[in-house]
């Protein structure tokens, strides 16, 4: 996705970003991402606009990068994987995904990807500095379906509930009850969680008419989920 009124490219990045993104998409497909809408979204969103100019040349590598205040932008492969898991839920398969909640806006990259996959995106960040940074990063893209919120995402965002999907970009010891309460029936939550042994794994929780179904997937490395704002 290109900004509505394309600002001049970051000085000195010297790359044809569409071609570099197309190569990233090929690599994501080779790593097992199969969802056409997700691959399309990853090809559209200009990740280099979400990182500092000194890191622009690494923007399309499959690596997390610092975004300030001790936080990181997630690896493309992880963003794509989480998007694919969201779309693979009953509500995701039934048609375009409705409202999605993201906990941990960070630099706003994943919110921009989700904006292609879902009708409405609510994204909440607890660090004022990053909330402001995401707002500035996303402004040129003019995405009317992205709603940036400053607050403690452990409480979710009840005003937008119920959500067809909830995605967390930070991992705690447990899945907050508020997230489960705010998930729609047929909806899916995808989040990192600290498991026994102190390592993180990706957790998927589906809300069905019969109750919650949880699956523990692969190991991941996300920043910690923290309470309160700063
Ligand atoms: N999706 C982001 C990833 C940012 S890293 C991106 O594309 O850049 C995860 C973010 O989660 C950090 O910015 C961190 O401050 C935030 N975070 C951690 N705990 C949180 C909470 N309780 N509520 C909201 N944001 C939180």
Short mmCIF file of C-alpha atoms and ligand atoms in Angstrom, two decimals:
data_model
loop_
_atom_site.label_atom_id
_atom_site.label_comp_id
_atom_site.label_asym_id
_atom_site.label_seq_id
_atom_site.Cartn_x
_atom_site.Cartn_y
_atom_site.Cartn_z
CA UNK A 1 0.00 0.00 0.00
CA UNK A 2 1.38 3.36 -0.99
CA UNK A 3 0.66 6.56 0.92
CA UNK A 4 -2.20 8.56 -0.54
CA UNK A 5 0.05 11.46 -1.45
CA UNK A 6 3.41 9.77 -1.78
CA UNK A 7 6.01 11.66 0.25
CA UNK A 8 9.55 11.60 -1.10
CA UNK A 9 11.23 8.27 -0.36
CA UNK A 10 13.50 8.07 2.66
CA UNK A 11 16.78 9.67 1.62
CA UNK A 12 19.38 7.25 0.37
CA UNK A 13 17.32 4.08 0.56
CA UNK A 14 17.97 3.69 -3.15
CA UNK A 15 15.82 0.68 -3.86
CA UNK A 16 12.87 -0.13 -5.98
CA UNK A 17 10.72 -1.03 -3.05
CA UNK A 18 8.00 -2.83 -5.04
CA UNK A 19 10.54 -5.28 -6.44
CA UNK A 20 12.14 -5.83 -3.04
CA UNK A 21 8.71 -6.45 -1.53
CA UNK A 22 7.84 -8.91 -4.29
CA UNK A 23 10.98 -10.87 -3.35
CA UNK A 24 9.97 -10.78 0.30
CA UNK A 25 6.54 -12.15 -0.66
CA UNK A 26 8.19 -14.99 -2.61
CA UNK A 27 10.27 -15.85 0.45
CA UNK A 28 7.18 -15.77 2.68
CA UNK A 29 5.44 -18.18 0.31
CA UNK A 30 8.51 -20.43 0.35
CA UNK A 31 8.43 -20.36 4.17
CA UNK A 32 4.86 -21.70 4.09
CA UNK A 33 2.54 -18.68 3.99
CA UNK A 34 -0.20 -19.84 1.63
CA UNK A 35 -3.02 -17.32 2.08
CA UNK A 36 -3.45 -15.21 -1.07
CA UNK A 37 -4.97 -12.21 0.77
CA UNK A 38 -2.11 -12.23 3.28
CA UNK A 39 0.58 -12.41 0.58
CA UNK A 40 -1.19 -9.61 -1.25
CA UNK A 41 -1.28 -7.45 1.89
CA UNK A 42 2.41 -8.12 2.58
CA UNK A 43 3.21 -7.05 -0.98
CA UNK A 44 1.17 -3.86 -0.65
CA UNK A 45 2.35 -2.38 2.64
CA UNK A 46 5.64 -0.51 2.43
CA UNK A 47 7.47 -1.80 5.50
CA UNK A 48 10.42 0.53 4.91
CA UNK A 49 8.21 3.49 5.84
CA UNK A 50 7.83 2.13 9.38
CA UNK A 51 11.51 1.86 10.34
CA UNK A 52 14.16 4.50 11.01
CA UNK A 53 16.06 5.69 7.95
CA UNK A 54 19.25 3.97 9.20
CA UNK A 55 17.44 0.59 9.02
CA UNK A 56 15.65 1.07 5.70
CA UNK A 57 18.00 -1.29 3.89
CA UNK A 58 16.98 -4.12 6.24
CA UNK A 59 13.26 -3.38 6.02
CA UNK A 60 12.46 -6.36 3.77
CA UNK A 61 14.63 -8.91 5.53
CA UNK A 62 12.86 -11.44 7.69
CA UNK A 63 13.99 -9.87 10.91
CA UNK A 64 12.55 -7.83 13.74
CA UNK A 65 14.02 -4.33 14.02
CA UNK A 66 14.16 -1.75 16.82
CA UNK A 67 11.45 0.96 16.69
CA UNK A 68 12.45 2.90 19.82
CA UNK A 69 11.56 2.70 23.53
CA UNK A 70 12.96 -0.83 23.67
CA UNK A 71 10.29 -2.23 21.32
CA UNK A 72 10.56 -3.96 17.94
CA UNK A 73 8.64 -4.26 14.69
CA UNK A 74 7.73 -7.95 14.26
CA UNK A 75 9.35 -10.09 11.55
CA UNK A 76 7.39 -10.16 8.26
CA UNK A 77 7.02 -13.92 8.57
CA UNK A 78 5.37 -13.57 11.98
CA UNK A 79 3.04 -10.78 10.84
CA UNK A 80 2.01 -12.90 7.85
CA UNK A 81 1.59 -16.05 9.95
CA UNK A 82 -0.65 -14.26 12.46
CA UNK A 83 -2.75 -12.76 9.66
CA UNK A 84 -3.13 -16.16 8.07
CA UNK A 85 -4.23 -17.70 11.37
CA UNK A 86 -6.84 -14.95 11.83
CA UNK A 87 -8.30 -15.53 8.36
CA UNK A 88 -8.44 -19.26 8.99
CA UNK A 89 -11.14 -18.85 11.68
CA UNK A 90 -14.86 -19.51 11.02
CA UNK A 91 -15.59 -15.75 10.74
CA UNK A 92 -12.46 -15.21 8.63
CA UNK A 93 -13.49 -17.95 6.21
CA UNK A 94 -17.08 -16.70 6.03
CA UNK A 95 -16.07 -13.56 4.13
CA UNK A 96 -14.03 -10.42 4.66
CA UNK A 97 -12.93 -10.19 8.27
CA UNK A 98 -15.00 -7.68 10.27
CA UNK A 99 -13.59 -5.80 13.25
CA UNK A 100 -10.11 -6.70 14.48
CA UNK A 101 -8.33 -5.58 17.66
CA UNK A 102 -4.54 -5.36 17.76
CA UNK A 103 -2.77 -5.06 21.11
CA UNK A 104 0.62 -3.35 20.69
CA UNK A 105 0.51 -0.88 17.78
CA UNK A 106 4.26 -0.26 17.95
CA UNK A 107 5.25 1.49 14.73
CA UNK A 108 1.89 0.73 13.08
CA UNK A 109 3.14 -1.76 10.48
CA UNK A 110 0.96 -4.70 11.45
CA UNK A 111 -2.04 -2.37 11.76
CA UNK A 112 -1.49 -1.35 8.12
CA UNK A 113 -1.34 -5.01 7.07
CA UNK A 114 -4.50 -5.78 9.04
CA UNK A 115 -6.21 -2.79 7.39
CA UNK A 116 -5.99 -4.71 4.10
CA UNK A 117 -7.36 -7.91 5.66
CA UNK A 118 -10.17 -6.55 7.85
CA UNK A 119 -13.03 -4.08 7.59
CA UNK A 120 -12.07 -2.15 10.76
CA UNK A 121 -8.86 -2.24 12.78
CA UNK A 122 -8.64 -1.02 16.38
CA UNK A 123 -5.03 -0.89 17.51
CA UNK A 124 -4.01 0.00 21.03
CA UNK A 125 -0.57 1.00 22.36
CA UNK A 126 0.49 1.67 25.97
CA UNK A 127 3.55 3.83 25.18
CA UNK A 128 2.63 7.39 24.22
CA UNK A 129 5.82 7.81 22.18
CA UNK A 130 5.02 4.84 19.96
CA UNK A 131 1.34 5.68 19.70
CA UNK A 132 2.39 9.08 18.32
CA UNK A 133 5.00 7.49 16.05
CA UNK A 134 2.42 5.07 14.61
CA UNK A 135 0.03 7.95 13.99
CA UNK A 136 2.75 9.82 12.08
CA UNK A 137 3.80 6.69 10.15
CA UNK A 138 0.24 5.84 9.15
CA UNK A 139 -0.96 9.37 8.34
CA UNK A 140 0.29 9.43 4.71
CA UNK A 141 -1.47 6.11 3.98
CA UNK A 142 -4.83 7.66 4.94
CA UNK A 143 -6.45 4.47 6.15
CA UNK A 144 -9.93 5.42 7.32
CA UNK A 145 -10.50 1.92 8.76
CA UNK A 146 -7.59 2.07 11.23
CA UNK A 147 -8.37 3.45 14.68
CA UNK A 148 -5.32 4.10 16.86
CA UNK A 149 -5.92 4.08 20.59
CA UNK A 150 -3.65 5.02 23.48
CA UNK A 151 -4.23 2.86 26.54
CA UNK A 152 -3.62 -0.42 28.32
CA UNK A 153 -4.42 -3.14 25.83
CA UNK A 154 -4.66 -5.73 28.59
CA UNK A 155 -8.16 -4.35 29.08
CA UNK A 156 -8.93 -4.74 25.37
CA UNK A 157 -11.18 -2.07 23.90
CA UNK A 158 -14.80 -2.84 24.86
CA UNK A 159 -16.26 -0.08 22.67
CA UNK A 160 -15.27 -1.92 19.49
CA UNK A 161 -16.31 -5.40 20.73
CA UNK A 162 -17.18 -8.03 19.71
CA UNK A 163 -14.16 -8.64 17.48
CA UNK A 164 -13.91 -11.18 14.68
CA UNK A 165 -10.20 -11.31 15.45
CA UNK A 166 -7.80 -10.24 18.19
CA UNK A 167 -4.04 -10.15 17.67
CA UNK A 168 -1.44 -9.37 20.31
CA UNK A 169 2.10 -8.27 19.47
CA UNK A 170 3.33 -8.66 23.07
CA UNK A 171 3.31 -11.76 25.25
CA UNK A 172 2.30 -12.21 28.90
CA UNK A 173 1.94 -15.17 31.26
CA UNK A 174 -1.73 -15.62 30.46
CA UNK A 175 -4.37 -14.44 28.00
CA UNK A 176 -6.25 -11.55 29.67
CA UNK A 177 -9.91 -12.39 30.33
CA UNK A 178 -10.97 -9.08 28.70
CA UNK A 179 -9.67 -10.31 25.33
CA UNK A 180 -11.68 -13.54 25.57
CA UNK A 181 -14.79 -11.59 26.63
CA UNK A 182 -14.44 -9.22 23.66
CA UNK A 183 -14.04 -11.96 21.06
CA UNK A 184 -17.09 -12.73 18.88
CA UNK A 185 -18.43 -16.27 18.59
CA UNK A 186 -16.68 -17.67 15.50
CA UNK A 187 -13.79 -15.30 16.12
CA UNK A 188 -10.16 -16.12 16.84
CA UNK A 189 -7.47 -14.70 19.08
CA UNK A 190 -3.80 -15.07 18.11
CA UNK A 191 -1.23 -14.10 20.74
CA UNK A 192 2.18 -14.98 22.11
CA UNK A 193 2.12 -16.39 25.65
CA UNK A 194 4.81 -17.44 28.10
CA UNK A 195 4.55 -21.21 28.58
CA UNK A 196 6.04 -23.55 31.14
CA UNK A 197 9.81 -23.24 30.92
CA UNK A 198 9.60 -19.47 30.51
CA UNK A 199 9.61 -19.56 26.70
CA UNK A 200 6.97 -17.98 24.49
CA UNK A 201 4.69 -19.81 22.10
CA UNK A 202 1.95 -18.66 19.77
CA UNK A 203 -1.50 -19.39 21.17
CA UNK A 204 -4.70 -19.56 19.15
CA UNK A 205 -8.04 -19.36 20.96
CA UNK A 206 -11.27 -19.94 19.05
CA UNK A 207 -14.57 -18.87 20.58
CA UNK A 208 -17.27 -21.32 19.60
CA UNK A 209 -20.90 -21.63 20.64
CA UNK A 210 -19.68 -24.51 22.89
CA UNK A 211 -16.90 -22.51 24.51
CA UNK A 212 -13.21 -21.70 24.06
CA UNK A 213 -10.77 -23.96 22.23
CA UNK A 214 -7.05 -23.30 22.68
CA UNK A 215 -4.13 -24.50 20.56
CA UNK A 216 -0.47 -24.03 21.37
CA UNK A 217 1.64 -23.52 18.23
CA UNK A 218 5.29 -22.76 17.49
CA UNK A 219 7.82 -20.93 19.66
CA UNK A 220 8.01 -17.14 19.12
CA UNK A 221 9.91 -14.16 20.55
CA UNK A 222 7.80 -11.11 21.28
CA UNK A 223 8.36 -8.20 23.67
CA UNK A 224 6.64 -8.58 27.05
CA UNK A 225 3.02 -7.57 27.56
CA UNK A 226 2.95 -4.92 30.29
CA UNK A 227 0.09 -3.35 32.19
CA UNK A 228 -0.65 0.34 32.52
CA UNK A 229 0.42 3.21 30.28
CA UNK A 230 3.69 5.09 30.05
N1 LIG B 1 2.66 -4.71 15.80
C1 LIG B 1 3.77 -3.88 16.14
C2 LIG B 1 4.71 -4.59 17.06
C3 LIG B 1 5.20 -3.71 18.15
S1 LIG B 1 6.02 -4.51 19.49
C4 LIG B 1 4.45 -3.36 14.88
O1 LIG B 1 4.05 -3.73 13.78
O2 LIG B 1 5.37 -2.55 15.01
C5 LIG B 1 4.71 -4.70 20.65
C6 LIG B 1 4.14 -3.46 21.25
O3 LIG B 1 3.25 -3.87 22.27
C7 LIG B 1 5.14 -2.52 21.90
O4 LIG B 1 5.07 -1.26 21.28
C8 LIG B 1 4.65 -2.43 23.36
O5 LIG B 1 4.76 -1.13 23.93
C9 LIG B 1 3.19 -2.82 23.22
N2 LIG B 1 2.53 -3.29 24.43
C10 LIG B 1 2.99 -4.10 25.43
N3 LIG B 1 2.05 -4.27 26.37
C11 LIG B 1 0.95 -3.55 25.97
C12 LIG B 1 -0.34 -3.31 26.52
N4 LIG B 1 -0.73 -3.82 27.71
N5 LIG B 1 -1.20 -2.52 25.83
C13 LIG B 1 -0.85 -1.97 24.65
N6 LIG B 1 0.36 -2.15 24.07
C14 LIG B 1 1.25 -2.94 24.72
#
